[in-house]
Short mmCIF file of C-alpha atoms in Angstrom, two decimals:
data_model
loop_
_atom_site.label_atom_id
_atom_site.label_comp_id
_atom_site.label_asym_id
_atom_site.label_seq_id
_atom_site.Cartn_x
_atom_site.Cartn_y
_atom_site.Cartn_z
CA MET A 1 0.00 0.00 0.00
CA TYR A 2 1.13 3.56 -0.69
CA PHE A 3 -0.28 5.65 2.17
CA PRO A 4 2.18 8.29 3.42
CA LYS A 5 3.09 8.37 7.10
CA ASN A 6 1.22 11.64 7.63
CA PHE A 7 -2.00 10.42 5.96
CA LEU A 8 -5.03 11.79 7.81
CA TRP A 9 -7.32 8.87 8.64
CA GLY A 10 -10.64 9.65 10.26
CA GLY A 11 -14.38 10.10 10.03
CA ALA A 12 -16.94 12.78 9.24
CA THR A 13 -20.25 14.03 10.64
CA ALA A 14 -22.52 17.06 10.20
CA ALA A 15 -23.97 19.10 13.05
CA ASN A 16 -27.54 18.96 11.78
CA GLN A 17 -27.47 15.17 11.50
CA CYS A 18 -26.01 14.36 14.90
CA GLU A 19 -26.09 17.19 17.46
CA GLY A 20 -29.77 17.53 18.29
CA ALA A 21 -30.40 20.18 20.97
CA TYR A 22 -31.94 22.30 18.24
CA ASP A 23 -33.27 24.92 20.66
CA GLU A 24 -30.77 24.72 23.52
CA ASP A 25 -28.29 27.32 24.74
CA GLY A 26 -29.48 30.09 22.47
CA LYS A 27 -29.37 28.22 19.18
CA GLY A 28 -31.61 29.63 16.46
CA LEU A 29 -33.51 27.63 13.88
CA SER A 30 -31.69 26.38 10.80
CA ILE A 31 -33.19 25.28 7.51
CA GLN A 32 -32.78 21.66 8.68
CA ASP A 33 -35.24 22.27 11.50
CA VAL A 34 -38.04 22.60 8.91
CA LEU A 35 -37.03 19.57 6.79
CA PRO A 36 -38.64 16.65 8.65
CA LYS A 37 -38.66 14.37 5.60
CA GLY A 38 -35.30 15.25 4.10
CA PHE A 39 -35.58 16.92 0.72
CA LYS A 40 -39.29 16.40 0.29
CA VAL A 41 -41.19 18.70 2.68
CA ILE A 42 -40.56 22.19 4.06
CA THR A 43 -42.65 23.02 7.13
CA ASP A 44 -43.38 26.44 8.64
CA GLY A 45 -41.54 25.55 11.82
CA PRO A 46 -40.11 22.55 13.72
CA THR A 47 -42.41 19.53 13.91
CA PRO A 48 -42.22 16.54 16.29
CA ASP A 49 -41.57 14.11 13.42
CA ASN A 50 -38.23 15.77 12.58
CA LEU A 51 -35.66 13.33 13.93
CA LYS A 52 -32.85 15.87 13.42
CA LEU A 53 -34.22 18.01 16.27
CA ARG A 54 -32.90 15.38 18.66
CA GLY A 55 -30.31 13.80 16.38
CA ILE A 56 -28.22 11.17 18.11
CA ASP A 57 -27.82 13.59 21.04
CA TYR A 58 -24.18 14.25 20.18
CA TYR A 59 -24.58 17.67 21.81
CA HIS A 60 -24.65 15.96 25.20
CA ARG A 61 -22.62 12.84 24.34
CA TYR A 62 -19.74 14.28 22.29
CA LYS A 63 -17.13 13.22 24.88
CA GLU A 64 -18.24 9.60 24.68
CA ASP A 65 -18.30 9.71 20.88
CA ILE A 66 -14.92 11.40 20.46
CA ALA A 67 -13.42 8.86 22.87
CA LEU A 68 -14.70 6.12 20.54
CA PHE A 69 -13.18 7.93 17.55
CA ALA A 70 -9.88 8.07 19.43
CA GLU A 71 -10.15 4.36 20.21
CA MET A 72 -10.39 3.72 16.47
CA GLY A 73 -7.23 5.77 16.07
CA PHE A 74 -8.58 8.79 14.21
CA LYS A 75 -5.95 11.29 13.11
CA VAL A 76 -8.61 13.76 11.94
CA TYR A 77 -12.29 14.35 12.62
CA ARG A 78 -14.33 16.32 10.14
CA PHE A 79 -17.37 18.00 11.70
CA SER A 80 -19.43 21.09 11.00
CA ILE A 81 -20.34 24.08 13.12
CA ALA A 82 -24.01 25.01 13.16
CA TRP A 83 -24.16 28.62 11.94
CA SER A 84 -27.37 29.28 13.89
CA ARG A 85 -25.70 28.09 17.09
CA ILE A 86 -23.24 30.99 16.70
CA PHE A 87 -25.55 33.61 15.13
CA PRO A 88 -29.14 32.46 15.79
CA THR A 89 -30.67 34.55 12.99
CA GLY A 90 -27.43 35.30 11.17
CA GLU A 91 -27.79 39.04 11.80
CA GLU A 92 -26.88 39.51 15.47
CA ASP A 93 -24.11 41.98 16.25
CA ARG A 94 -22.46 39.58 18.68
CA PRO A 95 -22.11 35.80 18.55
CA ASN A 96 -23.85 33.46 20.96
CA GLU A 97 -21.17 32.68 23.53
CA ALA A 98 -22.85 29.46 24.69
CA GLY A 99 -22.66 28.12 21.14
CA LEU A 100 -18.98 28.99 20.86
CA GLN A 101 -18.28 27.36 24.20
CA PHE A 102 -19.81 24.11 22.96
CA TYR A 103 -17.39 24.01 20.03
CA ASP A 104 -14.55 25.06 22.36
CA ARG A 105 -15.24 21.84 24.24
CA VAL A 106 -15.55 19.69 21.11
CA ILE A 107 -12.28 21.00 19.66
CA ASP A 108 -10.43 20.66 22.95
CA GLU A 109 -11.72 17.10 23.31
CA CYS A 110 -10.35 16.25 19.85
CA LEU A 111 -6.98 17.84 20.59
CA LYS A 112 -6.78 15.95 23.89
CA TYR A 113 -6.60 12.74 21.86
CA GLY A 114 -4.32 14.13 19.16
CA ILE A 115 -7.16 14.32 16.64
CA GLU A 116 -6.96 17.22 14.16
CA PRO A 117 -10.29 19.02 13.74
CA LEU A 118 -11.33 19.56 10.12
CA VAL A 119 -14.18 22.05 10.37
CA THR A 120 -16.87 22.62 7.75
CA ILE A 121 -18.13 26.17 8.18
CA SER A 122 -21.45 25.76 6.35
CA HIS A 123 -22.93 22.28 5.99
CA TYR A 124 -26.55 22.49 4.79
CA GLU A 125 -27.70 24.49 7.82
CA THR A 126 -28.03 28.17 6.98
CA PRO A 127 -30.01 30.05 9.66
CA LEU A 128 -33.70 29.77 8.76
CA ALA A 129 -34.18 33.50 9.32
CA LEU A 130 -31.85 34.23 6.39
CA ALA A 131 -33.88 31.97 4.13
CA LYS A 132 -37.11 33.69 5.10
CA LYS A 133 -35.82 37.27 5.00
CA TYR A 134 -33.42 37.18 2.05
CA ASN A 135 -34.27 33.96 0.16
CA GLY A 136 -30.91 32.63 1.25
CA TRP A 137 -27.90 32.99 -1.01
CA SER A 138 -30.04 34.70 -3.64
CA SER A 139 -29.08 37.87 -1.77
CA ARG A 140 -25.62 39.42 -1.88
CA ILE A 141 -26.22 40.42 1.76
CA LEU A 142 -25.39 36.86 2.83
CA ILE A 143 -21.76 37.31 1.79
CA ASP A 144 -21.02 39.76 4.60
CA LEU A 145 -23.15 37.85 7.10
CA TYR A 146 -21.23 34.66 6.30
CA LEU A 147 -17.90 36.49 6.60
CA LYS A 148 -18.90 37.88 9.99
CA TYR A 149 -19.53 34.30 11.09
CA CYS A 150 -16.21 33.14 9.57
CA ARG A 151 -14.25 35.87 11.32
CA VAL A 152 -15.57 34.76 14.70
CA LEU A 153 -14.51 31.16 14.01
CA PHE A 154 -11.09 32.01 12.58
CA GLU A 155 -10.21 34.31 15.48
CA ARG A 156 -11.64 32.01 18.16
CA TYR A 157 -9.90 28.86 16.91
CA LYS A 158 -6.64 30.28 15.60
CA GLY A 159 -3.89 27.79 16.37
CA LYS A 160 -6.39 25.05 17.24
CA VAL A 161 -8.08 24.34 13.90
CA LYS A 162 -5.59 23.83 11.06
CA TYR A 163 -8.05 22.68 8.42
CA TRP A 164 -11.25 24.37 7.23
CA ILE A 165 -13.82 23.71 4.48
CA THR A 166 -15.89 26.72 3.43
CA PHE A 167 -19.06 25.03 2.08
CA ASN A 168 -20.15 21.41 2.07
CA GLU A 169 -20.77 20.02 -1.44
CA ILE A 170 -21.20 23.52 -2.84
CA ASN A 171 -22.36 22.28 -6.27
CA SER A 172 -25.32 20.47 -4.69
CA ILE A 173 -27.20 23.77 -4.98
CA LEU A 174 -27.87 22.72 -8.59
CA HIS A 175 -29.98 19.84 -7.28
CA GLN A 176 -31.28 21.07 -3.91
CA PRO A 177 -31.42 24.91 -3.85
CA PHE A 178 -33.11 25.13 -0.44
CA MET A 179 -31.01 22.66 1.48
CA SER A 180 -27.76 23.78 -0.11
CA GLY A 181 -28.44 27.48 -0.66
CA ALA A 182 -31.37 28.29 1.68
CA ILE A 183 -33.35 29.43 -1.38
CA LEU A 184 -37.07 29.18 -0.58
CA THR A 185 -38.16 29.66 -4.20
CA PRO A 186 -39.26 26.19 -5.38
CA LYS A 187 -36.72 24.59 -7.71
CA ASP A 188 -39.17 24.39 -10.61
CA GLN A 189 -39.84 28.14 -10.29
CA LEU A 190 -36.22 29.21 -9.84
CA SER A 191 -34.70 30.82 -12.91
CA SER A 192 -31.17 29.96 -14.04
CA GLN A 193 -30.33 33.64 -13.63
CA ASP A 194 -31.32 33.64 -9.95
CA LEU A 195 -29.70 30.26 -9.29
CA TYR A 196 -26.33 31.16 -10.78
CA GLN A 197 -26.34 34.58 -9.13
CA ALA A 198 -26.78 32.79 -5.79
CA ILE A 199 -23.95 30.43 -6.74
CA HIS A 200 -21.77 33.43 -7.53
CA HIS A 201 -22.48 34.90 -4.10
CA GLU A 202 -21.35 31.66 -2.45
CA LEU A 203 -18.20 31.49 -4.56
CA VAL A 204 -17.28 35.08 -3.67
CA ALA A 205 -17.99 34.37 0.01
CA SER A 206 -15.79 31.27 -0.10
CA ALA A 207 -12.90 33.14 -1.71
CA ARG A 208 -13.12 36.02 0.73
CA ALA A 209 -13.21 33.53 3.61
CA VAL A 210 -10.00 31.94 2.28
CA GLU A 211 -8.30 35.35 2.20
CA MET A 212 -9.55 36.15 5.71
CA ALA A 213 -8.42 32.82 7.15
CA HIS A 214 -4.93 33.19 5.70
CA ARG A 215 -4.69 36.72 7.06
CA ILE A 216 -5.83 35.77 10.57
CA ASP A 217 -3.92 32.48 10.77
CA PRO A 218 -1.30 32.03 8.02
CA ALA A 219 -0.64 28.47 9.19
CA CYS A 220 -4.14 27.20 8.49
CA LYS A 221 -5.28 25.44 5.32
CA VAL A 222 -8.66 26.15 3.72
CA GLY A 223 -10.34 23.89 1.21
CA CYS A 224 -13.41 23.83 -0.99
CA MET A 225 -15.67 20.79 -1.29
CA ILE A 226 -17.68 19.45 -4.16
CA LEU A 227 -20.16 16.64 -4.57
CA ALA A 228 -18.06 14.47 -6.89
CA VAL A 229 -20.64 13.51 -9.48
CA THR A 230 -18.46 11.07 -11.39
CA ILE A 231 -20.20 10.40 -14.68
CA TYR A 232 -19.43 7.90 -17.46
CA PRO A 233 -21.07 7.91 -20.90
CA LEU A 234 -23.82 5.29 -20.99
CA THR A 235 -22.61 4.28 -24.48
CA SER A 236 -19.81 5.22 -26.85
CA ASN A 237 -22.26 7.27 -28.91
CA PRO A 238 -20.60 10.70 -29.38
CA ASP A 239 -23.86 12.30 -28.23
CA ASP A 240 -23.38 10.61 -24.85
CA ILE A 241 -19.74 11.74 -24.69
CA ILE A 242 -20.78 15.36 -25.25
CA GLU A 243 -23.59 15.03 -22.68
CA VAL A 244 -21.05 13.90 -20.06
CA MET A 245 -18.77 16.80 -21.01
CA ARG A 246 -21.67 19.21 -20.50
CA LEU A 247 -22.59 17.77 -17.11
CA ASP A 248 -18.93 17.75 -16.01
CA ASP A 249 -18.65 21.42 -16.91
CA GLU A 250 -21.64 22.27 -14.71
CA ASN A 251 -20.04 20.53 -11.73
CA TYR A 252 -16.38 21.40 -12.22
CA LEU A 253 -17.22 25.09 -12.59
CA PHE A 254 -17.52 25.28 -8.79
CA ALA A 255 -14.08 23.83 -8.06
CA ASP A 256 -12.52 25.64 -11.03
CA VAL A 257 -13.44 29.02 -9.57
CA GLN A 258 -12.28 28.13 -6.06
CA ALA A 259 -9.06 26.36 -7.07
CA ARG A 260 -8.06 28.49 -10.09
CA GLY A 261 -9.34 31.92 -9.10
CA ALA A 262 -11.66 32.78 -12.00
CA TYR A 263 -14.57 31.42 -13.99
CA PRO A 264 -13.42 28.76 -16.49
CA TYR A 265 -13.36 29.24 -20.25
CA PHE A 266 -16.55 27.23 -20.80
CA ALA A 267 -18.61 29.36 -18.39
CA ALA A 268 -19.37 31.95 -21.09
CA ARG A 269 -21.21 29.47 -23.30
CA LEU A 270 -22.84 27.73 -20.33
CA PHE A 271 -24.26 31.06 -19.13
CA GLU A 272 -25.26 32.11 -22.64
CA GLU A 273 -27.25 28.92 -23.20
CA LYS A 274 -28.95 29.24 -19.81
CA GLY A 275 -29.74 32.93 -20.30
CA VAL A 276 -27.55 33.99 -17.39
CA ARG A 277 -25.89 37.40 -17.08
CA LEU A 278 -24.11 37.50 -13.75
CA GLU A 279 -23.73 40.64 -11.72
CA ILE A 280 -19.97 40.51 -11.08
CA THR A 281 -18.23 43.52 -9.60
CA PRO A 282 -14.49 44.28 -9.99
CA GLU A 283 -14.21 43.56 -6.27
CA ASP A 284 -15.77 40.14 -6.86
CA ARG A 285 -13.19 39.30 -9.51
CA GLU A 286 -10.35 40.31 -7.21
CA ALA A 287 -11.82 38.29 -4.36
CA LEU A 288 -12.00 35.15 -6.51
CA THR A 289 -8.23 35.20 -6.97
CA HIS A 290 -7.83 33.98 -3.37
CA THR A 291 -7.75 30.26 -4.08
CA VAL A 292 -8.08 27.30 -1.75
CA ASP A 293 -5.19 25.27 -0.38
CA PHE A 294 -6.81 21.91 -1.09
CA VAL A 295 -9.80 20.42 -2.87
CA SER A 296 -12.06 18.07 -0.92
CA PHE A 297 -14.97 16.05 -2.19
CA SER A 298 -17.55 13.41 -1.38
CA TYR A 299 -17.59 10.16 -3.34
CA TYR A 300 -20.08 7.36 -2.87
CA SER A 301 -20.74 6.07 -6.36
CA SER A 302 -20.47 6.83 -10.03
CA ASN A 303 -23.28 7.22 -12.56
CA CYS A 304 -23.83 7.21 -16.29
CA ALA A 305 -25.44 9.77 -18.58
CA SER A 306 -27.08 9.63 -21.98
CA ALA A 307 -28.19 12.30 -24.38
CA ASP A 308 -31.32 10.18 -24.85
CA PRO A 309 -33.37 10.38 -21.62
CA THR A 310 -35.32 7.25 -22.60
CA LYS A 311 -32.22 5.05 -22.44
CA GLY A 312 -30.84 3.39 -19.34
CA GLU A 313 -32.25 2.75 -15.88
CA PRO A 314 -32.55 5.69 -13.46
CA THR A 315 -29.96 5.80 -10.70
CA GLY A 316 -30.96 5.54 -7.06
CA SER A 317 -28.73 8.46 -6.11
CA ASN A 318 -29.88 11.10 -3.60
CA MET A 319 -29.63 14.18 -5.78
CA THR A 320 -28.69 13.31 -9.34
CA THR A 321 -31.89 11.55 -10.27
CA ASN A 322 -31.48 12.37 -13.98
CA LEU A 323 -28.44 10.10 -14.25
CA LYS A 324 -28.40 6.42 -15.20
CA ARG A 325 -27.17 3.18 -13.72
CA ASN A 326 -23.99 1.59 -14.97
CA PRO A 327 -24.81 -1.96 -16.13
CA TYR A 328 -21.30 -3.06 -15.04
CA SER A 329 -21.58 -1.87 -11.43
CA LYS A 330 -23.04 -3.61 -8.42
CA VAL A 331 -25.62 -1.68 -6.42
CA SER A 332 -26.14 -1.15 -2.71
CA GLU A 333 -29.31 -1.92 -0.75
CA TRP A 334 -30.44 1.63 -1.58
CA GLY A 335 -29.69 1.31 -5.27
CA TRP A 336 -26.46 3.31 -5.20
CA GLN A 337 -23.82 1.98 -7.57
CA ILE A 338 -20.69 0.57 -5.98
CA ASP A 339 -17.66 1.57 -8.02
CA PRO A 340 -14.35 1.59 -6.08
CA GLN A 341 -12.30 2.20 -9.23
CA GLY A 342 -14.39 5.30 -9.81
CA LEU A 343 -12.72 6.80 -6.72
CA ARG A 344 -9.26 6.29 -8.23
CA TYR A 345 -10.54 7.79 -11.48
CA THR A 346 -12.02 10.78 -9.65
CA LEU A 347 -8.82 11.40 -7.70
CA ASN A 348 -6.75 11.33 -10.86
CA ARG A 349 -9.10 13.64 -12.75
CA LEU A 350 -9.23 16.20 -9.97
CA TYR A 351 -5.49 16.16 -9.41
CA ALA A 352 -4.72 16.49 -13.11
CA ARG A 353 -7.09 19.45 -13.25
CA TYR A 354 -6.00 21.36 -10.14
CA GLN A 355 -2.56 20.12 -9.03
CA LYS A 356 -3.60 20.78 -5.45
CA PRO A 357 -3.76 18.33 -2.53
CA LEU A 358 -7.01 16.38 -2.41
CA PHE A 359 -9.04 15.28 0.60
CA ILE A 360 -11.74 12.58 0.52
CA ALA A 361 -14.19 14.24 2.90
CA GLU A 362 -17.00 11.69 2.57
CA ASN A 363 -17.16 8.04 1.51
CA GLY A 364 -19.12 5.17 2.94
CA LEU A 365 -21.90 2.64 2.58
CA GLY A 366 -25.44 3.18 3.86
CA ALA A 367 -27.08 -0.07 4.93
CA ASN A 368 -29.89 -1.42 7.08
CA ASP A 369 -27.80 -2.84 9.93
CA THR A 370 -29.00 -5.49 12.38
CA LEU A 371 -27.87 -5.30 16.00
CA ILE A 372 -27.00 -8.72 17.47
CA PRO A 373 -25.44 -9.99 20.73
CA ASP A 374 -21.65 -9.96 20.58
CA GLY A 375 -21.22 -12.93 22.92
CA ARG A 376 -19.51 -10.76 25.53
CA GLY A 377 -22.56 -9.21 27.16
CA SER A 378 -22.99 -6.39 24.67
CA PHE A 379 -24.11 -5.96 21.05
CA THR A 380 -22.54 -5.50 17.64
CA VAL A 381 -23.29 -5.52 13.90
CA GLU A 382 -21.72 -8.03 11.53
CA ASP A 383 -21.25 -5.48 8.76
CA ASP A 384 -18.90 -7.33 6.43
CA TYR A 385 -20.60 -5.53 3.52
CA ARG A 386 -19.37 -2.19 4.88
CA ILE A 387 -15.88 -3.55 5.47
CA ARG A 388 -15.76 -4.81 1.88
CA TYR A 389 -16.98 -1.47 0.51
CA MET A 390 -14.47 0.57 2.52
CA ASN A 391 -11.61 -1.86 1.90
CA ASP A 392 -12.12 -1.81 -1.85
CA HIS A 393 -12.36 1.97 -1.99
CA LEU A 394 -9.28 2.48 0.18
CA VAL A 395 -7.29 0.08 -2.01
CA GLN A 396 -8.14 2.39 -4.91
CA VAL A 397 -6.98 5.40 -2.87
CA SER A 398 -3.66 3.59 -2.49
CA GLU A 399 -3.60 3.05 -6.25
CA ALA A 400 -4.19 6.76 -6.81
CA LEU A 401 -1.35 7.59 -4.43
CA HIS A 402 0.84 5.19 -6.41
CA ASP A 403 -0.29 7.03 -9.56
CA GLY A 404 1.24 10.16 -8.02
CA VAL A 405 -1.91 11.87 -6.76
CA ASP A 406 -1.42 13.98 -3.61
CA VAL A 407 -4.14 12.72 -1.24
CA MET A 408 -4.11 14.32 2.22
CA GLY A 409 -6.60 12.11 3.96
CA TYR A 410 -9.85 10.18 4.14
CA THR A 411 -12.81 10.72 6.46
CA ALA A 412 -15.42 7.96 6.36
CA TRP A 413 -18.89 9.48 6.24
CA GLY A 414 -21.14 9.00 9.25
CA CYS A 415 -18.44 7.26 11.28
CA ILE A 416 -21.17 7.04 13.91
CA ASP A 417 -24.77 6.42 12.80
CA LEU A 418 -26.52 9.69 11.88
CA ILE A 419 -29.90 10.95 10.77
CA SER A 420 -30.14 10.69 6.98
CA CYS A 421 -29.77 13.90 4.99
CA SER A 422 -32.07 12.74 2.19
CA THR A 423 -34.93 11.18 4.19
CA ALA A 424 -34.38 12.29 7.83
CA GLU A 425 -34.53 8.63 8.89
CA ILE A 426 -31.82 6.56 10.55
CA LYS A 427 -32.45 3.18 8.98
CA LYS A 428 -29.80 3.86 6.30
CA ARG A 429 -26.76 3.64 8.56
CA TYR A 430 -23.19 4.50 7.62
CA GLY A 431 -21.42 4.28 10.94
CA MET A 432 -18.80 2.01 12.41
CA ILE A 433 -20.55 2.81 15.69
CA TYR A 434 -24.18 1.75 16.04
CA VAL A 435 -26.60 4.13 17.75
CA ASP A 436 -29.67 2.54 19.31
CA LEU A 437 -32.22 4.81 17.69
CA ASN A 438 -35.11 4.00 15.39
CA SER A 439 -36.76 6.19 12.77
CA ASP A 440 -39.84 6.55 15.00
CA GLY A 441 -37.64 8.14 17.67
CA SER A 442 -37.57 5.14 19.99
CA GLY A 443 -34.34 3.70 21.36
CA THR A 444 -31.87 4.15 24.20
CA LEU A 445 -29.24 6.07 22.17
CA ALA A 446 -26.63 3.61 23.48
CA ARG A 447 -23.50 3.25 21.34
CA TYR A 448 -22.15 -0.12 20.17
CA ARG A 449 -19.03 -0.99 18.20
CA LYS A 450 -19.75 -2.69 14.89
CA LYS A 451 -17.39 -5.24 13.36
CA SER A 452 -16.15 -2.47 11.05
CA PHE A 453 -15.00 -0.53 14.14
CA GLY A 454 -12.23 -3.03 14.86
CA TRP A 455 -11.45 -3.41 11.17
CA TYR A 456 -10.97 0.34 10.65
CA LYS A 457 -8.91 0.54 13.85
CA GLU A 458 -6.51 -2.02 12.37
CA VAL A 459 -6.41 -0.22 9.01
CA ILE A 460 -5.41 3.04 10.71
CA ALA A 461 -2.90 1.37 13.05
CA SER A 462 -1.23 -0.32 10.08
CA ASN A 463 -1.44 2.82 7.91
CA GLY A 464 -3.39 0.83 5.34
CA GLU A 465 -1.15 -2.24 5.25
CA SER A 466 -3.97 -4.47 6.54
CA LEU A 467 -6.14 -3.69 3.48
CA GLN A 468 -6.81 -6.65 1.20
CA LYS A 469 -6.29 -6.27 -2.56
#
């Protein structure tokens, strides 16, 4: 195996999917507090059926959970800060000190075990008040509000947090404008002009945050993150090849701007065909020149695309429902295609394009786990399917490293069972730690080590040498 000695092994969570305590210690409402069914329904306010309001109670159990991460040997823990825990409506003059103190404790707990915090500043949880008042990132006003929030974090955690990500899966706004961009206008009523103007506001905010972070703490590293929609042509028909090129352009535009410092050459035609004329100020263009230090991404599966929408079977993916299944790939219990080699391919493509260090911020397998007695008076999950998925993907990371790709680290998504982003249930579990919680809210919230817990512990301890080709 080809993992460097300083490879950052770890796991990833998101505040809105694990913390709970949605109304404690001065926290304001976020957009997640009105999404009780995942993407499907937006309510006027919090409703009892929203499992994210309680989460897995990480807010009160973070010490126990971080201790388990340390037991696995984590070198890094990627988590997000809930914006509305720091600025409840996004517009307060002063931050909520109780919210900051919670993250003080989380960060200190990580550092106690030698775990590097990798903090996502905005992970699908814009304050709800900003969605209602400004239609989210549709408004340029959000740039300065976001930067006010960033400044508080950068100054508070200078010297403690070395790694930051500005926006989670920033290109997901193409698929889920409300969840990703806090835009209340229904997707089918949202014009391309308004959508891409909101995207531009986020890209400017990200670039200005990079400049601010480097100024406040020159030692820190700031990355962008994209949803890595890895797409193959369904057939060798040139029409399908061009369709994939078009879809790639839409997605890579986000990382191009953040990693290269300007809109890419193909943006002019893309905007022309969509009828978009961006409002870009000279100050915006200067801001965009502040590029990220690394490019991070999520990768779960690959998909196919065809210029003919009648061809191919629809994919079971969360967001990219217009894409097609690959007839050569196996599928998970949820219909997601399992393509380990696609991760090596993605790493190579991104590195060839940007020549910047890469970080795999999310990867994992969602499955309907069954808790069973472990024979030692406790319980476990025999999740060999998860071990196989992670093993095969990590072998391909090693192959990419051998190819010469600079990969900083890997954080397994949902290292502890979380509430689902897409459905707000918990039956699709990703963790190596089982949480006794059911989708109806019942359960003790007790934590149990799955079989994959011990497996991942050995992988980290051996720096990947225990992986099986």
